[in-house]
Amino acid sequence: MLKTKILCFINNYLTGHNEFRGHLPRPIWEIFPYRRIEHQKYHNKIHAQMAELRKVRFDVRGNGNVIEFGVTARMLEGSISIVGNNNRIVIDECCILQGVTIVMFGDNNTIHIGKNTYFFSDYQGCYIGAGNGADVMIGQDCLFAPDVFIRAEDAHKIIDVNSGETINCAQDVIIEDHVWIGAKCILLKGVHIEHDCVIAAGSLLTEGVYKKNAIYGGRPAKLLKGNITWKM
């Protein structure tokens, strides 16, 4: 295990009091011209193009994993954990992630957060989880209130005793552009929210397609009103 608390600059943006664990190198001043951190043996990479990272914990174990921050992206008081190989996390330009935990395990998975998307929560209050062949894809201009939980897999298998087959396979979670998710919502595997939707606080979304320009709410969530949009 490698653990270090550091204060360094990546492309002139202060990266303060972060932790780097697992198969990541100890950050040094020599990364400055390249705007990236890369482990020469395991080839895990962190790219930060004019991004601001403060009090973020990185724990990456495996080979060929990539974490990318777009121009002026900000991540504050959160964590990113990867266990597996050839996974990719992209936090696009102008995003703000405050108090977000991102977890990924398995191989060849993706979490992509589109530009101008905001997460606001207390310390590590929002959770995004992907793995076992399922991705989380979040579009542009989305807004997430505190304590939102998004998970594309169940972590543990449920087995049919007769067939021996897994009956709770992981499925992608897709959130299209311009979606507002209220506080304390839970989004489970197989959820697809189309653009310009609003999800009421405390809702539970299970597998299915939630049609565009609508408000959904409840546990489980149901259509409350159609033909709407929203703005900041």
mmCIF file of C-alpha atoms in Angstrom:
data_model
loop_
_atom_site.group_PDB
_atom_site.id
_atom_site.type_symbol
_atom_site.label_atom_id
_atom_site.label_comp_id
_atom_site.label_asym_id
_atom_site.label_seq_id
_atom_site.Cartn_x
_atom_site.Cartn_y
_atom_site.Cartn_z
ATOM 1 C CA MET A 1 0.000 0.000 0.000
ATOM 2 C CA LEU A 2 1.214 3.480 -0.842
ATOM 3 C CA LYS A 3 -0.199 6.427 1.022
ATOM 4 C CA THR A 4 0.872 10.041 0.922
ATOM 5 C CA LYS A 5 -0.700 13.394 1.608
ATOM 6 C CA ILE A 6 0.613 15.995 -0.787
ATOM 7 C CA LEU A 7 0.399 19.595 -1.869
ATOM 8 C CA CYS A 8 1.327 20.060 -5.513
ATOM 9 C CA PHE A 9 0.383 21.912 -8.677
ATOM 10 C CA ILE A 10 -0.930 20.359 -11.885
ATOM 11 C CA ASN A 11 -1.039 22.883 -14.715
ATOM 12 C CA ASN A 12 -1.249 25.820 -12.303
ATOM 13 C CA TYR A 13 -4.325 24.567 -10.419
ATOM 14 C CA LEU A 14 -3.754 23.793 -6.756
ATOM 15 C CA THR A 15 -4.263 20.164 -5.845
ATOM 16 C CA GLY A 16 -4.486 20.157 -2.082
ATOM 17 C CA HIS A 17 -4.240 17.511 0.644
ATOM 18 C CA ASN A 18 -5.183 14.561 -1.564
ATOM 19 C CA GLU A 19 -4.308 10.909 -0.929
ATOM 20 C CA PHE A 20 -2.941 8.449 -3.487
ATOM 21 C CA ARG A 21 -3.078 4.719 -2.627
ATOM 22 C CA GLY A 22 -2.676 1.380 -4.337
ATOM 23 C CA HIS A 23 -1.001 1.086 -7.736
ATOM 24 C CA LEU A 24 -0.373 4.795 -8.170
ATOM 25 C CA PRO A 25 2.992 6.563 -8.012
ATOM 26 C CA ARG A 26 3.994 9.077 -5.376
ATOM 27 C CA PRO A 27 3.265 12.461 -7.026
ATOM 28 C CA ILE A 28 6.362 14.582 -7.591
ATOM 29 C CA TRP A 29 7.096 17.980 -9.081
ATOM 30 C CA GLU A 30 8.191 16.360 -12.347
ATOM 31 C CA ILE A 31 4.560 15.705 -13.284
ATOM 32 C CA PHE A 32 4.017 19.441 -13.787
ATOM 33 C CA PRO A 33 4.964 19.618 -17.505
ATOM 34 C CA TYR A 34 2.810 16.596 -18.333
ATOM 35 C CA ARG A 35 -0.306 17.412 -16.271
ATOM 36 C CA ARG A 36 -0.674 13.762 -15.351
ATOM 37 C CA ILE A 37 0.299 11.042 -12.908
ATOM 38 C CA GLU A 38 1.201 7.640 -14.328
ATOM 39 C CA HIS A 39 2.512 4.446 -12.736
ATOM 40 C CA GLN A 40 5.263 3.058 -14.959
ATOM 41 C CA LYS A 41 4.589 -0.587 -14.022
ATOM 42 C CA TYR A 42 0.806 -0.738 -13.749
ATOM 43 C CA HIS A 43 0.052 2.062 -16.264
ATOM 44 C CA ASN A 44 -2.688 3.602 -14.152
ATOM 45 C CA LYS A 45 -3.105 7.276 -15.078
ATOM 46 C CA ILE A 46 -4.683 10.428 -13.711
ATOM 47 C CA HIS A 47 -5.066 13.268 -16.231
ATOM 48 C CA ALA A 48 -5.945 16.710 -14.893
ATOM 49 C CA GLN A 49 -6.333 19.403 -17.525
ATOM 50 C CA MET A 50 -6.743 22.641 -15.543
ATOM 51 C CA ALA A 51 -8.749 20.764 -12.909
ATOM 52 C CA GLU A 52 -9.028 21.576 -9.217
ATOM 53 C CA LEU A 53 -8.862 18.667 -6.763
ATOM 54 C CA ARG A 54 -9.087 19.218 -3.023
ATOM 55 C CA LYS A 55 -9.202 16.580 -0.291
ATOM 56 C CA VAL A 56 -9.772 13.772 -2.792
ATOM 57 C CA ARG A 57 -8.700 10.217 -1.991
ATOM 58 C CA PHE A 58 -7.552 8.061 -4.929
ATOM 59 C CA ASP A 59 -7.222 4.290 -4.416
ATOM 60 C CA VAL A 60 -6.468 2.416 -7.656
ATOM 61 C CA ARG A 61 -5.546 -1.290 -7.733
ATOM 62 C CA GLY A 62 -5.032 -3.073 -11.039
ATOM 63 C CA ASN A 63 -3.649 -2.270 -14.472
ATOM 64 C CA GLY A 64 -4.416 0.195 -17.232
ATOM 65 C CA ASN A 65 -7.005 2.290 -15.387
ATOM 66 C CA VAL A 66 -7.530 5.921 -16.434
ATOM 67 C CA ILE A 67 -9.104 8.829 -14.534
ATOM 68 C CA GLU A 68 -9.630 12.005 -16.569
ATOM 69 C CA PHE A 69 -10.660 15.472 -15.411
ATOM 70 C CA GLY A 70 -11.717 17.986 -18.046
ATOM 71 C CA VAL A 71 -10.792 21.652 -18.216
ATOM 72 C CA THR A 72 -11.851 23.530 -15.046
ATOM 73 C CA ALA A 73 -13.505 20.453 -13.548
ATOM 74 C CA ARG A 74 -13.593 20.538 -9.740
ATOM 75 C CA MET A 75 -13.726 17.653 -7.251
ATOM 76 C CA LEU A 76 -13.877 18.549 -3.583
ATOM 77 C CA GLU A 77 -13.897 16.293 -0.502
ATOM 78 C CA GLY A 78 -14.575 13.020 -2.312
ATOM 79 C CA SER A 79 -12.987 9.706 -3.231
ATOM 80 C CA ILE A 80 -12.351 7.527 -6.280
ATOM 81 C CA SER A 81 -11.714 3.804 -5.832
ATOM 82 C CA ILE A 82 -10.973 1.312 -8.633
ATOM 83 C CA VAL A 83 -10.277 -2.395 -8.254
ATOM 84 C CA GLY A 84 -9.746 -4.030 -11.646
ATOM 85 C CA ASN A 85 -8.201 -3.472 -15.036
ATOM 86 C CA ASN A 86 -8.715 -1.161 -18.028
ATOM 87 C CA ASN A 87 -11.440 0.907 -16.409
ATOM 88 C CA ARG A 88 -12.126 4.541 -17.259
ATOM 89 C CA ILE A 89 -13.603 7.417 -15.281
ATOM 90 C CA VAL A 90 -14.210 10.706 -17.116
ATOM 91 C CA ILE A 91 -15.319 13.861 -15.329
ATOM 92 C CA ASP A 92 -15.866 16.323 -18.129
ATOM 93 C CA GLU A 93 -15.149 20.024 -18.365
ATOM 94 C CA CYS A 94 -16.787 22.502 -15.995
ATOM 95 C CA CYS A 95 -18.202 19.786 -13.720
ATOM 96 C CA ILE A 96 -18.364 20.292 -9.959
ATOM 97 C CA LEU A 97 -18.384 17.215 -7.712
ATOM 98 C CA GLN A 98 -18.597 18.015 -4.011
ATOM 99 C CA GLY A 99 -18.848 15.179 -1.514
ATOM 100 C CA VAL A 100 -18.971 12.372 -4.109
ATOM 101 C CA THR A 101 -17.736 8.786 -3.717
ATOM 102 C CA ILE A 102 -17.010 6.920 -6.977
ATOM 103 C CA VAL A 103 -16.442 3.150 -6.793
ATOM 104 C CA MET A 104 -15.644 0.774 -9.657
ATOM 105 C CA PHE A 105 -14.644 -2.876 -9.653
ATOM 106 C CA GLY A 106 -14.130 -5.437 -12.391
ATOM 107 C CA ASP A 107 -12.662 -4.878 -15.840
ATOM 108 C CA ASN A 108 -13.443 -2.626 -18.823
ATOM 109 C CA ASN A 109 -16.080 -0.470 -17.135
ATOM 110 C CA THR A 110 -16.798 3.238 -17.664
ATOM 111 C CA ILE A 111 -18.222 6.082 -15.617
ATOM 112 C CA HIS A 112 -18.698 9.262 -17.653
ATOM 113 C CA ILE A 113 -20.050 12.521 -16.225
ATOM 114 C CA GLY A 114 -20.889 15.090 -18.911
ATOM 115 C CA LYS A 115 -19.856 18.715 -18.877
ATOM 116 C CA ASN A 116 -21.530 21.331 -16.672
ATOM 117 C CA THR A 117 -22.972 18.673 -14.361
ATOM 118 C CA TYR A 118 -23.073 19.444 -10.643
ATOM 119 C CA PHE A 119 -23.150 17.230 -7.559
ATOM 120 C CA PHE A 120 -23.541 19.001 -4.224
ATOM 121 C CA SER A 121 -23.465 17.034 -0.986
ATOM 122 C CA ASP A 122 -21.835 16.793 2.406
ATOM 123 C CA TYR A 123 -18.564 14.880 2.662
ATOM 124 C CA GLN A 124 -18.891 11.769 0.454
ATOM 125 C CA GLY A 125 -22.691 11.997 0.608
ATOM 126 C CA CYS A 126 -23.332 11.044 -3.046
ATOM 127 C CA TYR A 127 -22.372 7.605 -4.349
ATOM 128 C CA ILE A 128 -21.750 6.389 -7.927
ATOM 129 C CA GLY A 129 -20.950 2.706 -8.409
ATOM 130 C CA ALA A 130 -20.236 0.691 -11.563
ATOM 131 C CA GLY A 131 -18.738 -2.700 -12.288
ATOM 132 C CA ASN A 132 -19.171 -6.250 -13.537
ATOM 133 C CA GLY A 133 -19.621 -5.057 -17.114
ATOM 134 C CA ALA A 134 -22.118 -2.258 -16.398
ATOM 135 C CA ASP A 135 -21.421 1.449 -16.931
ATOM 136 C CA VAL A 136 -22.810 4.695 -15.533
ATOM 137 C CA MET A 137 -23.300 7.382 -18.174
ATOM 138 C CA ILE A 138 -24.433 10.845 -17.044
ATOM 139 C CA GLY A 139 -25.143 13.568 -19.584
ATOM 140 C CA GLN A 140 -24.502 17.292 -19.703
ATOM 141 C CA ASP A 141 -26.089 20.042 -17.613
ATOM 142 C CA CYS A 142 -27.424 17.722 -14.914
ATOM 143 C CA LEU A 143 -27.976 18.649 -11.265
ATOM 144 C CA PHE A 144 -27.731 16.265 -8.312
ATOM 145 C CA ALA A 145 -28.890 17.248 -4.833
ATOM 146 C CA PRO A 146 -27.284 15.772 -1.671
ATOM 147 C CA ASP A 147 -27.187 12.060 -0.848
ATOM 148 C CA VAL A 148 -28.044 10.643 -4.273
ATOM 149 C CA PHE A 149 -27.170 6.943 -4.658
ATOM 150 C CA ILE A 150 -26.470 5.503 -8.138
ATOM 151 C CA ARG A 151 -25.507 1.872 -8.588
ATOM 152 C CA ALA A 152 -25.265 -0.209 -11.783
ATOM 153 C CA GLU A 153 -24.702 -3.510 -9.947
ATOM 154 C CA ASP A 154 -25.648 -5.189 -6.664
ATOM 155 C CA ALA A 155 -22.099 -6.183 -5.613
ATOM 156 C CA HIS A 156 -23.269 -9.672 -4.592
ATOM 157 C CA LYS A 157 -24.837 -12.346 -6.787
ATOM 158 C CA ILE A 158 -28.279 -13.874 -6.318
ATOM 159 C CA ILE A 159 -28.335 -17.414 -7.720
ATOM 160 C CA ASP A 160 -31.309 -19.443 -8.949
ATOM 161 C CA VAL A 161 -31.016 -22.736 -7.041
ATOM 162 C CA ASN A 162 -32.454 -24.783 -9.904
ATOM 163 C CA SER A 163 -30.515 -23.391 -12.872
ATOM 164 C CA GLY A 164 -27.461 -22.069 -11.063
ATOM 165 C CA GLU A 165 -27.752 -18.830 -13.047
ATOM 166 C CA THR A 166 -27.236 -15.354 -11.675
ATOM 167 C CA ILE A 167 -30.558 -13.514 -11.659
ATOM 168 C CA ASN A 168 -29.377 -10.027 -10.689
ATOM 169 C CA CYS A 169 -26.893 -9.241 -13.451
ATOM 170 C CA ALA A 170 -25.425 -5.738 -13.588
ATOM 171 C CA GLN A 171 -27.000 -3.268 -16.046
ATOM 172 C CA ASP A 172 -26.022 0.172 -17.296
ATOM 173 C CA VAL A 173 -27.427 3.300 -15.682
ATOM 174 C CA ILE A 174 -28.029 6.071 -18.229
ATOM 175 C CA ILE A 175 -28.981 9.639 -17.343
ATOM 176 C CA GLU A 176 -29.419 11.874 -20.366
ATOM 177 C CA ASP A 177 -28.813 15.632 -20.607
ATOM 178 C CA HIS A 178 -30.467 18.210 -18.361
ATOM 179 C CA VAL A 179 -31.846 15.968 -15.621
ATOM 180 C CA TRP A 180 -32.441 17.174 -12.043
ATOM 181 C CA ILE A 181 -32.212 14.518 -9.331
ATOM 182 C CA GLY A 182 -33.606 15.492 -5.931
ATOM 183 C CA ALA A 183 -32.034 14.753 -2.557
ATOM 184 C CA LYS A 184 -31.797 11.192 -1.216
ATOM 185 C CA CYS A 185 -32.860 9.522 -4.473
ATOM 186 C CA ILE A 186 -31.788 5.941 -5.212
ATOM 187 C CA LEU A 187 -31.123 4.883 -8.822
ATOM 188 C CA LEU A 188 -30.623 1.141 -9.279
ATOM 189 C CA LYS A 189 -29.273 -0.923 -12.169
ATOM 190 C CA GLY A 190 -31.054 -0.704 -15.511
ATOM 191 C CA VAL A 191 -32.408 2.824 -14.987
ATOM 192 C CA HIS A 192 -32.569 5.053 -18.088
ATOM 193 C CA ILE A 193 -33.731 8.632 -17.520
ATOM 194 C CA GLU A 194 -34.372 10.610 -20.677
ATOM 195 C CA HIS A 195 -33.560 14.302 -21.050
ATOM 196 C CA ASP A 196 -35.284 17.181 -19.224
ATOM 197 C CA CYS A 197 -36.671 15.085 -16.380
ATOM 198 C CA VAL A 198 -37.059 15.964 -12.704
ATOM 199 C CA ILE A 199 -36.870 13.235 -10.044
ATOM 200 C CA ALA A 200 -38.562 14.170 -6.764
ATOM 201 C CA ALA A 201 -36.585 13.977 -3.536
ATOM 202 C CA GLY A 202 -36.487 10.585 -1.843
ATOM 203 C CA SER A 203 -37.558 8.620 -4.920
ATOM 204 C CA LEU A 204 -36.560 5.030 -5.705
ATOM 205 C CA LEU A 205 -35.935 4.297 -9.391
ATOM 206 C CA THR A 206 -35.761 0.694 -10.527
ATOM 207 C CA GLU A 207 -35.047 -0.833 -13.934
ATOM 208 C CA GLY A 208 -36.868 0.865 -16.805
ATOM 209 C CA VAL A 209 -37.043 3.907 -19.065
ATOM 210 C CA TYR A 210 -38.258 7.209 -17.613
ATOM 211 C CA LYS A 211 -39.562 9.269 -20.539
ATOM 212 C CA LYS A 212 -38.388 12.778 -21.362
ATOM 213 C CA ASN A 213 -39.835 16.073 -20.080
ATOM 214 C CA ALA A 214 -41.538 14.611 -17.043
ATOM 215 C CA ILE A 215 -41.559 14.622 -13.234
ATOM 216 C CA TYR A 216 -41.274 11.279 -11.451
ATOM 217 C CA GLY A 217 -41.550 10.588 -7.746
ATOM 218 C CA GLY A 218 -42.296 7.949 -5.135
ATOM 219 C CA ARG A 219 -40.973 4.581 -3.973
ATOM 220 C CA PRO A 220 -40.985 3.136 -6.557
ATOM 221 C CA ALA A 221 -41.088 6.239 -8.744
ATOM 222 C CA LYS A 222 -44.137 6.875 -10.914
ATOM 223 C CA LEU A 223 -45.039 9.549 -13.441
ATOM 224 C CA LEU A 224 -46.366 12.655 -11.671
ATOM 225 C CA LYS A 225 -46.565 15.162 -14.522
ATOM 226 C CA GLY A 226 -45.534 15.326 -18.171
ATOM 227 C CA ASN A 227 -44.658 18.083 -20.657
ATOM 228 C CA ILE A 228 -42.293 19.970 -18.340
ATOM 229 C CA THR A 229 -38.745 21.238 -18.363
ATOM 230 C CA TRP A 230 -36.669 23.001 -15.705
ATOM 231 C CA LYS A 231 -33.887 25.538 -15.269
ATOM 232 C CA MET A 232 -31.499 26.733 -12.579
#
